[in-house]
mmCIF file of C-alpha atoms in Angstrom:
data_model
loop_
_atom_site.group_PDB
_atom_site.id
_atom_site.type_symbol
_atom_site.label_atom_id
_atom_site.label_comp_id
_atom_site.label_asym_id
_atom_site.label_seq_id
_atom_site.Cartn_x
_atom_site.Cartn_y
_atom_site.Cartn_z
ATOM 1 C CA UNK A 54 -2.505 -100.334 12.020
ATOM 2 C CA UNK A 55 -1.389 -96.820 10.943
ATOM 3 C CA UNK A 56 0.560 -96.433 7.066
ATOM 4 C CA UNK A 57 4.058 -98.745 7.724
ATOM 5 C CA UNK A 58 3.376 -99.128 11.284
ATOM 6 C CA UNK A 59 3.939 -103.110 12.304
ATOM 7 C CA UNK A 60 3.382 -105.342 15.015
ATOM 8 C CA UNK A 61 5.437 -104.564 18.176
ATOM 9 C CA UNK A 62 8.657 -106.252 18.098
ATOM 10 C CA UNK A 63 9.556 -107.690 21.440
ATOM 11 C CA UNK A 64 13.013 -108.727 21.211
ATOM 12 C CA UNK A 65 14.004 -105.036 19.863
ATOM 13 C CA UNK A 66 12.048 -103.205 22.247
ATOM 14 C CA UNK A 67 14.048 -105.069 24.864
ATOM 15 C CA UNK A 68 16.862 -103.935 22.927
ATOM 16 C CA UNK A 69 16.039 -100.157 22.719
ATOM 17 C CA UNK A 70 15.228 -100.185 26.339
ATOM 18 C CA UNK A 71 18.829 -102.347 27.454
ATOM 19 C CA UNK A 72 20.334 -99.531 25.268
ATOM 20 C CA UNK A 73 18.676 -96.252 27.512
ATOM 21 C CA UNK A 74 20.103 -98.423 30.737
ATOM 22 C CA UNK A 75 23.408 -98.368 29.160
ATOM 23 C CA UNK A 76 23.464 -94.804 28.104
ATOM 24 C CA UNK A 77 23.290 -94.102 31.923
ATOM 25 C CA UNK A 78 19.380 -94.175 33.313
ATOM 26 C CA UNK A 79 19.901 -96.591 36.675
ATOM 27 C CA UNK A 80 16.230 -97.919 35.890
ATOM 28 C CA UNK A 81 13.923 -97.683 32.470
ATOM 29 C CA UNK A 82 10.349 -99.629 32.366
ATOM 30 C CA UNK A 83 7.999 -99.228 29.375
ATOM 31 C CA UNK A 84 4.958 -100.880 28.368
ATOM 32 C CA UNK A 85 3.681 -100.829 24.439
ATOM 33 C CA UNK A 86 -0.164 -102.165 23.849
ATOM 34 C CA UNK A 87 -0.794 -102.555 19.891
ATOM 35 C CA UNK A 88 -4.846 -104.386 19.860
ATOM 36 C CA UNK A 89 -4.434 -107.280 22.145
ATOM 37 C CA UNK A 90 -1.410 -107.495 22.275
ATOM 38 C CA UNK A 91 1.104 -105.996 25.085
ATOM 39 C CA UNK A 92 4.539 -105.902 25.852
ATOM 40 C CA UNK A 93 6.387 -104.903 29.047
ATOM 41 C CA UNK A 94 9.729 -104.757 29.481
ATOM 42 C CA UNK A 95 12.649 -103.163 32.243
ATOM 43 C CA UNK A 96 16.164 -102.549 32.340
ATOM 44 C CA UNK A 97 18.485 -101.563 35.250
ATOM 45 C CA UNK A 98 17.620 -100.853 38.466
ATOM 46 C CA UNK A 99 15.383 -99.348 41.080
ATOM 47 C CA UNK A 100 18.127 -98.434 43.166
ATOM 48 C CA UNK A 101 21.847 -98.177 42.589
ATOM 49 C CA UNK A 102 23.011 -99.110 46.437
ATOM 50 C CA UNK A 103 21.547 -102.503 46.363
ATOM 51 C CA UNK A 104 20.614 -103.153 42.910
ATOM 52 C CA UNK A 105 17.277 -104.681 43.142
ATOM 53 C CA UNK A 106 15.784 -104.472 39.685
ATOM 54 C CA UNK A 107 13.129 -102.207 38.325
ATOM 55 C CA UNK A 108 10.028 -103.950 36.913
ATOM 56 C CA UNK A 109 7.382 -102.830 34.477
ATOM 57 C CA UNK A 110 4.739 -103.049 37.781
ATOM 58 C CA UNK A 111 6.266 -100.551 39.855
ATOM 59 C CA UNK A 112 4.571 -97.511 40.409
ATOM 60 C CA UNK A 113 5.803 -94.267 39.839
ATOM 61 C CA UNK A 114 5.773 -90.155 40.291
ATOM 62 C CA UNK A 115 4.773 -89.239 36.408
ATOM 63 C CA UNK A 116 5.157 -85.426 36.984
ATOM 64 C CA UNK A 117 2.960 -83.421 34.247
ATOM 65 C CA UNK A 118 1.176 -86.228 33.245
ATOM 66 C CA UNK A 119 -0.826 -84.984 35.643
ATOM 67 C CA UNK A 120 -2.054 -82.147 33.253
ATOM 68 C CA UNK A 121 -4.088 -83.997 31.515
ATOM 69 C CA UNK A 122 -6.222 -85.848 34.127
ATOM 70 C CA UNK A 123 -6.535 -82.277 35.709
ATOM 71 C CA UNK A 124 -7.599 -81.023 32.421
ATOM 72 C CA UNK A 125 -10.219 -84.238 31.924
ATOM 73 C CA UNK A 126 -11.786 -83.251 35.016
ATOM 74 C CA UNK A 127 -12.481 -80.143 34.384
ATOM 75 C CA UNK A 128 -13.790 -80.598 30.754
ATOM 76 C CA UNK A 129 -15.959 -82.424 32.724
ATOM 77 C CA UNK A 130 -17.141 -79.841 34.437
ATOM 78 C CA UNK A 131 -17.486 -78.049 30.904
ATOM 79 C CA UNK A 132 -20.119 -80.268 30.257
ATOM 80 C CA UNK A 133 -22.081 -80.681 33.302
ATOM 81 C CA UNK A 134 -22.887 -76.591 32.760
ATOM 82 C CA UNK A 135 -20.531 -75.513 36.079
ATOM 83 C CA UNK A 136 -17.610 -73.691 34.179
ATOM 84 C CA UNK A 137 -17.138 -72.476 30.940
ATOM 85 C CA UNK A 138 -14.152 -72.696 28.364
ATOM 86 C CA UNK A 139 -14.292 -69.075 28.117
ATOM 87 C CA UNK A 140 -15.570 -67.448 30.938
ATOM 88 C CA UNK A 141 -12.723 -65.479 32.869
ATOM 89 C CA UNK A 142 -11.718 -67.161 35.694
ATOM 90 C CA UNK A 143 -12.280 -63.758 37.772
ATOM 91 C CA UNK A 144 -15.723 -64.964 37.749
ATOM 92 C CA UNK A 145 -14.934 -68.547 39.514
ATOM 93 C CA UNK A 146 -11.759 -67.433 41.622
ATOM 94 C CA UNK A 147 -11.974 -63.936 42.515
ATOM 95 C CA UNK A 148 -9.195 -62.263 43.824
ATOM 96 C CA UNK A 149 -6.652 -64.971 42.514
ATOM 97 C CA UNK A 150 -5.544 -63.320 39.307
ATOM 98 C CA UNK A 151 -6.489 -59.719 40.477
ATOM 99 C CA UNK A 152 -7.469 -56.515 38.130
ATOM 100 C CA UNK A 153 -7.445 -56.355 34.457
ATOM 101 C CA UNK A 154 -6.024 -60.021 33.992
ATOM 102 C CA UNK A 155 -8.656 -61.692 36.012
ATOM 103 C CA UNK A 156 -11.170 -60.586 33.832
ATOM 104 C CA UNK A 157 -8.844 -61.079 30.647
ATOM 105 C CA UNK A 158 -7.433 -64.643 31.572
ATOM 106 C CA UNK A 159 -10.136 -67.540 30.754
ATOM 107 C CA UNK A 160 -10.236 -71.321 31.576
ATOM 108 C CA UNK A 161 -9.300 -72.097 28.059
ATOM 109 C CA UNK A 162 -6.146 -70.226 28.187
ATOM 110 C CA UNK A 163 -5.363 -71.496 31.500
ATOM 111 C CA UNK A 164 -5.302 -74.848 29.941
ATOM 112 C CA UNK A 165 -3.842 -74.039 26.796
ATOM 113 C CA UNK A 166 -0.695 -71.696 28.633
ATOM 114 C CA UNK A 167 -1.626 -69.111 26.800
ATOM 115 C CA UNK A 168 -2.857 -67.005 29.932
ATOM 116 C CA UNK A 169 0.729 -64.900 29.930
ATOM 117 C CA UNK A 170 1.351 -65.937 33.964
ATOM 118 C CA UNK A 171 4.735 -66.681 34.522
ATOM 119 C CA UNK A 172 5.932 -69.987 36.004
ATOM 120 C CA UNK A 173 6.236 -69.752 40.139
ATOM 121 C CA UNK A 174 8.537 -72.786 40.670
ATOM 122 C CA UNK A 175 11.985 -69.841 40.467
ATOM 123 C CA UNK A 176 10.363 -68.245 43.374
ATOM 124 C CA UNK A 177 9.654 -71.306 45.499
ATOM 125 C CA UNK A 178 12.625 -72.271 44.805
ATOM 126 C CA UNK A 179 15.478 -70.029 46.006
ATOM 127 C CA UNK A 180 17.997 -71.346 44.265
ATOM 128 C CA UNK A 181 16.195 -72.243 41.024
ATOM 129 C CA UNK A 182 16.087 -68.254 40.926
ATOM 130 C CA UNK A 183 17.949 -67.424 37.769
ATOM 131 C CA UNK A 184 15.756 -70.213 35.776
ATOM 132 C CA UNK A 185 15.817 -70.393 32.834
ATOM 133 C CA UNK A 186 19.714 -69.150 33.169
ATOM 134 C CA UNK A 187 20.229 -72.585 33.987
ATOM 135 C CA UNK A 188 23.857 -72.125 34.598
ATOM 136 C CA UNK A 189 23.120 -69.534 37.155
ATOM 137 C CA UNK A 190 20.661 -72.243 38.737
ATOM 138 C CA UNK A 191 22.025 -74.925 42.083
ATOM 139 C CA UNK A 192 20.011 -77.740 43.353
ATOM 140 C CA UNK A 193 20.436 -76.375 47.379
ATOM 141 C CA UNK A 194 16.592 -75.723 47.750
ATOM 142 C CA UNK A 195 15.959 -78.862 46.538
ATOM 143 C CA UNK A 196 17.210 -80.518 49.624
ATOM 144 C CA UNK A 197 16.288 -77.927 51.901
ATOM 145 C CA UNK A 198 13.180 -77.819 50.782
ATOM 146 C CA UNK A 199 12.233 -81.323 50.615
ATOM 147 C CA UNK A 200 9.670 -81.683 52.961
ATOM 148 C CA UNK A 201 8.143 -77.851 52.817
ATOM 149 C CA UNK A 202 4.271 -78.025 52.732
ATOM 150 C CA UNK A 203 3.568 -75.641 50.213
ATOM 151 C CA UNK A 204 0.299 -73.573 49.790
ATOM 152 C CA UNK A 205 -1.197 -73.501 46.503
ATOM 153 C CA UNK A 206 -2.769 -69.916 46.556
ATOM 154 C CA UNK A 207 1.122 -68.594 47.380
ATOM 155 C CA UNK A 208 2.680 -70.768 44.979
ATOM 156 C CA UNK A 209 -0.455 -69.259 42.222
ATOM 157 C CA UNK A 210 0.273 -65.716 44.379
ATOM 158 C CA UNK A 211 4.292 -65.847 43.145
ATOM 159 C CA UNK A 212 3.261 -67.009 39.530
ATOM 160 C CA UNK A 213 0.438 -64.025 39.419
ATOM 161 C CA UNK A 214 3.251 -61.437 41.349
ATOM 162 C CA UNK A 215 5.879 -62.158 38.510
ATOM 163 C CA UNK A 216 6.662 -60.163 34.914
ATOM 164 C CA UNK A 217 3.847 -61.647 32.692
ATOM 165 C CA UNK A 218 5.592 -63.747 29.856
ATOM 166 C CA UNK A 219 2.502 -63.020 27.436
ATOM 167 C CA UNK A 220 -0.787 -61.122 27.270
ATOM 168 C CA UNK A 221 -3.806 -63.161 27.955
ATOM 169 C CA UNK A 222 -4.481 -65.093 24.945
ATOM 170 C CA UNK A 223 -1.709 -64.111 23.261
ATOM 171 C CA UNK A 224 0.563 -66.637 21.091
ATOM 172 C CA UNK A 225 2.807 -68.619 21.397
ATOM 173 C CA UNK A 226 1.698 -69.200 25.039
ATOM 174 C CA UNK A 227 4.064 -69.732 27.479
ATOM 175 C CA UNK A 228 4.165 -73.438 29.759
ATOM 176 C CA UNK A 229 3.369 -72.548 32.972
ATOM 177 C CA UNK A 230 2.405 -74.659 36.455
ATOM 178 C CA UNK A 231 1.120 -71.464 37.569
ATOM 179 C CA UNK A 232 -2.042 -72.164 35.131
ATOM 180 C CA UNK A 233 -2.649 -75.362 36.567
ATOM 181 C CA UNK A 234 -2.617 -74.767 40.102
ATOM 182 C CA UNK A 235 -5.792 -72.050 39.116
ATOM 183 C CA UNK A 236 -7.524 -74.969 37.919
ATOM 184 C CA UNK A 237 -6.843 -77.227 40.897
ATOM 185 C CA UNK A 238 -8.552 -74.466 42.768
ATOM 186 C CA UNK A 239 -11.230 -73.939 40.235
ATOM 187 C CA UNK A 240 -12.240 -77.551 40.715
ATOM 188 C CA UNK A 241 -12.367 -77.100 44.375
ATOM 189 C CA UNK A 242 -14.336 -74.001 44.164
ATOM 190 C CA UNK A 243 -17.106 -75.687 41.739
ATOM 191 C CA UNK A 244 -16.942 -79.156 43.428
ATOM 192 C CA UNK A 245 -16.465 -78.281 46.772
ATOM 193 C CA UNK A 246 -13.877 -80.753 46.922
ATOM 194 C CA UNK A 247 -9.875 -80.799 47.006
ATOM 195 C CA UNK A 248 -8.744 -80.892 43.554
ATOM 196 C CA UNK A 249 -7.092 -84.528 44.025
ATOM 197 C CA UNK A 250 -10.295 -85.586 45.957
ATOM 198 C CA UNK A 251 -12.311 -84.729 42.736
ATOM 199 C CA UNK A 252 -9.566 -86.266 40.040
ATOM 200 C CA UNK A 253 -9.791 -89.535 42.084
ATOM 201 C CA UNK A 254 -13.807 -89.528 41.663
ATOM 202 C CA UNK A 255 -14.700 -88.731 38.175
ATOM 203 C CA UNK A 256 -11.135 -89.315 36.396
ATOM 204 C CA UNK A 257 -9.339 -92.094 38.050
ATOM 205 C CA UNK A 258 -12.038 -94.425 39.797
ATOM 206 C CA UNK A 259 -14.397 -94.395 36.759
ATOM 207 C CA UNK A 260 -11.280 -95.080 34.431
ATOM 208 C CA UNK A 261 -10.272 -98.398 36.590
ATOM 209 C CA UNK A 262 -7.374 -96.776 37.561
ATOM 210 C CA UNK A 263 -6.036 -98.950 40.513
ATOM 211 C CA UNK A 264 -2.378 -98.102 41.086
ATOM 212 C CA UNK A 265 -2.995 -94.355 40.480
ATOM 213 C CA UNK A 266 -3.633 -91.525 42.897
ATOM 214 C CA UNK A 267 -2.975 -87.743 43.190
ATOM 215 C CA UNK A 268 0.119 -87.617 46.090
ATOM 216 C CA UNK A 269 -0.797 -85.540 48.852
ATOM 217 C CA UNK A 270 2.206 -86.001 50.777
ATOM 218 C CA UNK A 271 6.188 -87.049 50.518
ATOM 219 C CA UNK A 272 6.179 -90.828 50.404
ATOM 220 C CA UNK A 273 4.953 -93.225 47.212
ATOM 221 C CA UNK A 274 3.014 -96.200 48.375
ATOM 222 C CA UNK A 275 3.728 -99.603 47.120
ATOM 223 C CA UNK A 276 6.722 -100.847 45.255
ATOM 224 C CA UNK A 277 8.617 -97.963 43.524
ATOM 225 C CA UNK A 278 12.071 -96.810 41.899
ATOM 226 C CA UNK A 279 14.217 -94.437 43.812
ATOM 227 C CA UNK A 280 14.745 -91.196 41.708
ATOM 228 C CA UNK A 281 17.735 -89.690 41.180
ATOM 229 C CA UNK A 282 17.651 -86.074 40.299
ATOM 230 C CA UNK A 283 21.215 -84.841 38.810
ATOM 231 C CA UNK A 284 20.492 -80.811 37.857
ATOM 232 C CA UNK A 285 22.780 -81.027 35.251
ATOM 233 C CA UNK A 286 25.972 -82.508 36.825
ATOM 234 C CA UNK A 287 25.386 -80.430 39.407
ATOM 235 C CA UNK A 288 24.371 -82.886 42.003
ATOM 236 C CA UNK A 289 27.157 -86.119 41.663
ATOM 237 C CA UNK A 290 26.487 -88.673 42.143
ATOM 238 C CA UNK A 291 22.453 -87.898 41.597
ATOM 239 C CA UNK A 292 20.725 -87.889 44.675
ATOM 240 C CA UNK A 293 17.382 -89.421 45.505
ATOM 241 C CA UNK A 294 14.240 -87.484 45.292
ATOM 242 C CA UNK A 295 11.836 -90.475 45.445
ATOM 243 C CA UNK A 296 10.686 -89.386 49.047
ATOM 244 C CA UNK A 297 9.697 -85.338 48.764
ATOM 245 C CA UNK A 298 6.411 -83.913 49.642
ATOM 246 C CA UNK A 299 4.204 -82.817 45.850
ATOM 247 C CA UNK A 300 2.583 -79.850 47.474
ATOM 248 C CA UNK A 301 5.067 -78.193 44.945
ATOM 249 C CA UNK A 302 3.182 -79.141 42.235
ATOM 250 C CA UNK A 303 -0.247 -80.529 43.840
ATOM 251 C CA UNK A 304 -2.756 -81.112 40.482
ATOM 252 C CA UNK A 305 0.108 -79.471 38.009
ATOM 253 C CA UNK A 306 2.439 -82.912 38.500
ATOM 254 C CA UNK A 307 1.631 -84.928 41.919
ATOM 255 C CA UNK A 308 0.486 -87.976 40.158
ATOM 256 C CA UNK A 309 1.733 -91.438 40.868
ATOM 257 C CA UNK A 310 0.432 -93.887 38.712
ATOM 258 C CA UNK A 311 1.839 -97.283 36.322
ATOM 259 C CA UNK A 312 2.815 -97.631 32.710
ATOM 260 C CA UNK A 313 -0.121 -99.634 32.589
ATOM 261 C CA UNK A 314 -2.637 -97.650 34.080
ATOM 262 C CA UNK A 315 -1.773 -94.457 32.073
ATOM 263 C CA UNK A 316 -2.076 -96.624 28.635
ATOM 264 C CA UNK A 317 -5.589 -97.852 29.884
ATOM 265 C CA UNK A 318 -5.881 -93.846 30.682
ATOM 266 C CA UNK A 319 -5.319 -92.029 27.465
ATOM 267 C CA UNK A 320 -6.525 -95.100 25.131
ATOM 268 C CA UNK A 321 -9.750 -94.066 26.915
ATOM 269 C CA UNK A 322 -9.539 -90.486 26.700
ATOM 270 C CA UNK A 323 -8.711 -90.758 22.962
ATOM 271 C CA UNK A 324 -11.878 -93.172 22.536
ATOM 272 C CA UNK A 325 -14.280 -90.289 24.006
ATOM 273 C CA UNK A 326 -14.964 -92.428 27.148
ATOM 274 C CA UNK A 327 -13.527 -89.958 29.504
ATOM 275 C CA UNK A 328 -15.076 -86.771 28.343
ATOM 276 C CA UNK A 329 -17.784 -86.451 25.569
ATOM 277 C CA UNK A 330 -16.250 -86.543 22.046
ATOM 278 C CA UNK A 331 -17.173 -82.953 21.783
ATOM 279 C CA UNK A 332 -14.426 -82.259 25.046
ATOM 280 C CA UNK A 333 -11.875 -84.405 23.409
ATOM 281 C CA UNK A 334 -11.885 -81.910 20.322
ATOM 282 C CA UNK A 335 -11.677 -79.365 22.358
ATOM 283 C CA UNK A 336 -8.389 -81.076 24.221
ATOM 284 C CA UNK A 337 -6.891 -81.231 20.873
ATOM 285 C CA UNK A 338 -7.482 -77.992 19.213
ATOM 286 C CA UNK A 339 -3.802 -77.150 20.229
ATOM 287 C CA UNK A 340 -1.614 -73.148 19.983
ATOM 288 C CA UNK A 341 2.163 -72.637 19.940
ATOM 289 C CA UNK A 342 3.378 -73.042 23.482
ATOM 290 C CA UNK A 343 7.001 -72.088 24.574
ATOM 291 C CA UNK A 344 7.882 -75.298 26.521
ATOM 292 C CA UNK A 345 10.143 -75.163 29.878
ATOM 293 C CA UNK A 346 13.156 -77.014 27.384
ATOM 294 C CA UNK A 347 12.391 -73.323 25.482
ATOM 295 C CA UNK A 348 11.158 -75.180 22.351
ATOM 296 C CA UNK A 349 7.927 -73.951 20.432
ATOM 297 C CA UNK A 350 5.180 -77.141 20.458
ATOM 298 C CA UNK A 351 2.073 -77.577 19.877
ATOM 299 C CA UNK A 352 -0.262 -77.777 22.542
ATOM 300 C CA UNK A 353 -3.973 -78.439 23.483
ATOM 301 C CA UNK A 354 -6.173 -78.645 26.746
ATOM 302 C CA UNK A 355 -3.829 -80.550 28.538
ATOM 303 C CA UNK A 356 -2.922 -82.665 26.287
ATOM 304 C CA UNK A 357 -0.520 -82.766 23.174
ATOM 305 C CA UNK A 358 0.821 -84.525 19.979
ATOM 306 C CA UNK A 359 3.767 -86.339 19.417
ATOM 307 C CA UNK A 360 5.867 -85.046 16.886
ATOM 308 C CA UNK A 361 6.221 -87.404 14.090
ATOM 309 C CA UNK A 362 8.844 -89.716 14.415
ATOM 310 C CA UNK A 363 8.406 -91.088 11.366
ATOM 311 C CA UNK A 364 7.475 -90.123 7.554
ATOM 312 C CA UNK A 365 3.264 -91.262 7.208
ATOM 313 C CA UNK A 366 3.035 -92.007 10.988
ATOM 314 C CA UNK A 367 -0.310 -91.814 12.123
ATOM 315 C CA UNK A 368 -0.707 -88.571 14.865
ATOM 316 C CA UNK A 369 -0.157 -89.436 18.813
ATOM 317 C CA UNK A 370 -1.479 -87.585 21.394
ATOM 318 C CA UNK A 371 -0.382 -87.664 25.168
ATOM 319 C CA UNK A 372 1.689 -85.868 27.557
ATOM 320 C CA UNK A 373 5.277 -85.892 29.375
ATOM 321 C CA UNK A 374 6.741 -84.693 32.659
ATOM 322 C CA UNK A 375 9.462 -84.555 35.056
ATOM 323 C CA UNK A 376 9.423 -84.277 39.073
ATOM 324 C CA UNK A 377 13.112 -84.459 40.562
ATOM 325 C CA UNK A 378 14.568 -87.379 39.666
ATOM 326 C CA UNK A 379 12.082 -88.846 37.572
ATOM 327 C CA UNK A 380 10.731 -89.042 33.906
ATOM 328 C CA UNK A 381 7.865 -90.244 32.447
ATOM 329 C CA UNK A 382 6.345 -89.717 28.072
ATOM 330 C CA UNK A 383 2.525 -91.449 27.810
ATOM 331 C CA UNK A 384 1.324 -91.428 24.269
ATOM 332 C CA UNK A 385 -1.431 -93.050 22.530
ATOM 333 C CA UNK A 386 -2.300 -93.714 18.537
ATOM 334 C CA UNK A 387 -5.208 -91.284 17.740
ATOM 335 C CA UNK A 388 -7.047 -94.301 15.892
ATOM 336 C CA UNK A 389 -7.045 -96.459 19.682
ATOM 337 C CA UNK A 390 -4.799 -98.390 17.931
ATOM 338 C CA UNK A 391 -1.758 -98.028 19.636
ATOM 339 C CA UNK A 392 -0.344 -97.012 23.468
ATOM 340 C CA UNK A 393 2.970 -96.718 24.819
ATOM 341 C CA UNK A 394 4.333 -95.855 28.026
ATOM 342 C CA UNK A 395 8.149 -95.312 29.229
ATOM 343 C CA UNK A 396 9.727 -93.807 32.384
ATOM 344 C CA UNK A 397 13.193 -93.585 33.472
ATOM 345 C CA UNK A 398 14.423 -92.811 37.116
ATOM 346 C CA UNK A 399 17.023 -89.993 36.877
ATOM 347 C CA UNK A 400 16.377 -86.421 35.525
ATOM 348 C CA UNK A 401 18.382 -83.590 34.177
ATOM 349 C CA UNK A 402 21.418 -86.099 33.097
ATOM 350 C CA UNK A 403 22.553 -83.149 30.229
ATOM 351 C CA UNK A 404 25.609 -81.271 31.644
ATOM 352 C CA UNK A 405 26.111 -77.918 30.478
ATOM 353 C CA UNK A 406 28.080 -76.355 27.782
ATOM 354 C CA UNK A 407 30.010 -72.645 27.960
ATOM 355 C CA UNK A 408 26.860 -70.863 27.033
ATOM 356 C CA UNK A 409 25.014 -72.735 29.957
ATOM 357 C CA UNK A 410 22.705 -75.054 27.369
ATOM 358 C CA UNK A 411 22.524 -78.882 27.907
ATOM 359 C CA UNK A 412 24.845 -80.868 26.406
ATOM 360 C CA UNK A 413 23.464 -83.714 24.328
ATOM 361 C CA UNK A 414 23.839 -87.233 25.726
ATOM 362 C CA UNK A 415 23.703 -90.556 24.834
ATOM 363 C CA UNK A 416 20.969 -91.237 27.187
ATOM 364 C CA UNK A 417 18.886 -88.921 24.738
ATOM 365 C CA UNK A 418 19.373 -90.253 21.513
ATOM 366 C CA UNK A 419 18.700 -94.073 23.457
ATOM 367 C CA UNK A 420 15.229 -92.523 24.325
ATOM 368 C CA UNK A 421 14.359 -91.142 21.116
ATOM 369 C CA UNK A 422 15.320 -94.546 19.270
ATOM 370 C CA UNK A 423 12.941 -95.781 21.845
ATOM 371 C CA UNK A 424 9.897 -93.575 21.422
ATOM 372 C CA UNK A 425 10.485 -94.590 17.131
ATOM 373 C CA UNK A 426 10.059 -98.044 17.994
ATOM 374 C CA UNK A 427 7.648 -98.067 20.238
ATOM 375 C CA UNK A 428 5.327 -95.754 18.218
ATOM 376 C CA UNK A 429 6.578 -97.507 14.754
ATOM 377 C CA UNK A 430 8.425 -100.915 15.038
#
């Protein structure tokens, strides 16, 4: 174990998890793996109309987790010789990113966000427009646009079409989908196969991944939480988004997958059993990115660390992400040590202030007394 880390403690985990429920999540599942030993635990529900109970088993939409499997698989790629970190990705995808930028914009700073293309989901969105004027923002095209089947080259084509946020390379990067869509098609292009057909052959079979897939479509198979998306008080009571078609995001945030299955996930990407060790460096040689919340992190090839929660803690790596209505932070100990796993099944809770920010909640400080515990206690 990491300097003052200890043993999980299962009676206040259930506690720190009881204690998001009560803060106002409808449903909260987590599961914490220290060695051999694991812990699971649930609080709430899975849906508010007839209360049946959420469980630490159900699957569920884990949003840009997603990054980093996408990111895995093509560092795999990397190494079989087929793409290269820095090769411009007017070389693979021509046409895509047109002109100048093509030839300016490489794989590495696709991964990284530091490839200055702006983030498409305003556009697809009509009235997500204003983003990131957030109080300028309404959740209509949410619902209308529920079961649109979006294309990824026009979803990449609005990204590419908007005011760059950056120059190509240039730091701190900027968080974008955009980026990732270019390297679903990238995969396809060098694979010949759909980017979710390729994750689910050299990502998630070979990892033992069994309750994980990339969603090609609006429903989530197998027992699930509803997810109740609230755009910042906008939509009351939240409404659920459980059922809505992830062409949206595709390989930027369609995965569906388990608290278990993404510990399993990352505490074999971290042991250099999912790409070479020589990858794995690569994943974590991380910039300044400008995250969607507008704070400056650090961030790698798909992947990122935790920032301490804790004085001596040992460094976590992992990812988080959001799809309407649901929540999901995967992070695992850099030494194997250590994995934890918690989603929640409601999104955007923070109502805003007078200068359109979100307010702090209680839910947030719950979560964050959470994350301490489950990376510490």
């Amino acid at each position: 174990m990491g300097q003052g880390e200890r043993r999980p403690d299962p009676a206040a985990l259930d506690a720190a998890l009881e204690a998001v429920h009560r803060a106002g999540v409808p449903g909260v599942f987590a599961e914490v793996r220290d060695g051999d030993r694991v812990w699971r635990g649930a609080a709430g529900v899975a849906d508010v109309e007839t209360g049946r109970p959420v469980t630490a088993r159900l699957r569920h939409r884990v949003g840009s987790v997603t990054k980093t499997f996408t990111a895995a698989a093509v560092l795999q790629q990397v190494e079989a010789g087929t793409v290269g970190l820095d090769v411009p990705v007017s070389r693979y995808l021509p046409g895509l990113v047109p002109g100048e930028r093509g030839d300016a914009i490489t794989v590495r700073m696709l991964l990284n966000h530091t490839s200055g293309l702006a983030e498409y989901l305003p556009y697809a969105y009509p009235s997500l427009k204003a983003f990131p004027a957030l109080d300028r923002t309404g959740p209509e095209s949410l619902e209308e646009l529920r079961f649109k089947r979006f294309d990824p080259v026009e979803l990449i084509g609005m990204g590419v079409a908007a005011p760059p946020v950056g120059v190509p390379g240039g730091t701190p990067g900027v968080y974008s989908n955009t980026n990732y869509l270019l390297l679903g098609q990238l995969l396809k292009k060098v694979t010949g196969l759909s980017a979710e057909r390729c994750i689910a052959r050299d990502v998630i079979g070979p990892a033992g991944l069994r309750d994980t897939e990339l969603a090609v479509g609006a429903h989530v198979e197998g027992p699930h939480a509803r997810l109740y998306e609230a755009w910042f008080g906008m939509i009351d009571p939240p409404r659920d988004h459980s059922v809505h078609d992830m062409s949206w995001v595709g390989p930027s945030a369609s995965l569906i997958s388990t608290v278990a299955d993404l510990n399993r996930f990352y505490a074999l990407l971290l042991a250099g059993e999912i790409v070479a060790p020589s990858s794995l460096a690569e994943m974590r040689r991380t910039v300044s990115v400008i995250s969607q919340e507008g704070r400056t992190i650090d961030y790698g090839l798909g992947l990122h660390p935790l920032e301490p929660l804790s004085p001596g803690q040992d460094p976590y790596w992992g990812h988080g992400g959001t799809v309407w209505g649901g929540g999901t932070l995967a992070m695992a100990r850099a030494d194997g040590g250590r994995q934890w796993c918690v989603v929640v099944n409601l999104q955007r809770w923070n109502e805003l202030d007078a200068s359109g920010r979100p307010r702090p909640h209680a839910i947030d400080a719950a979560l964050a007394a959470f994350h301490r515990l489950a990376a510490n206690g």
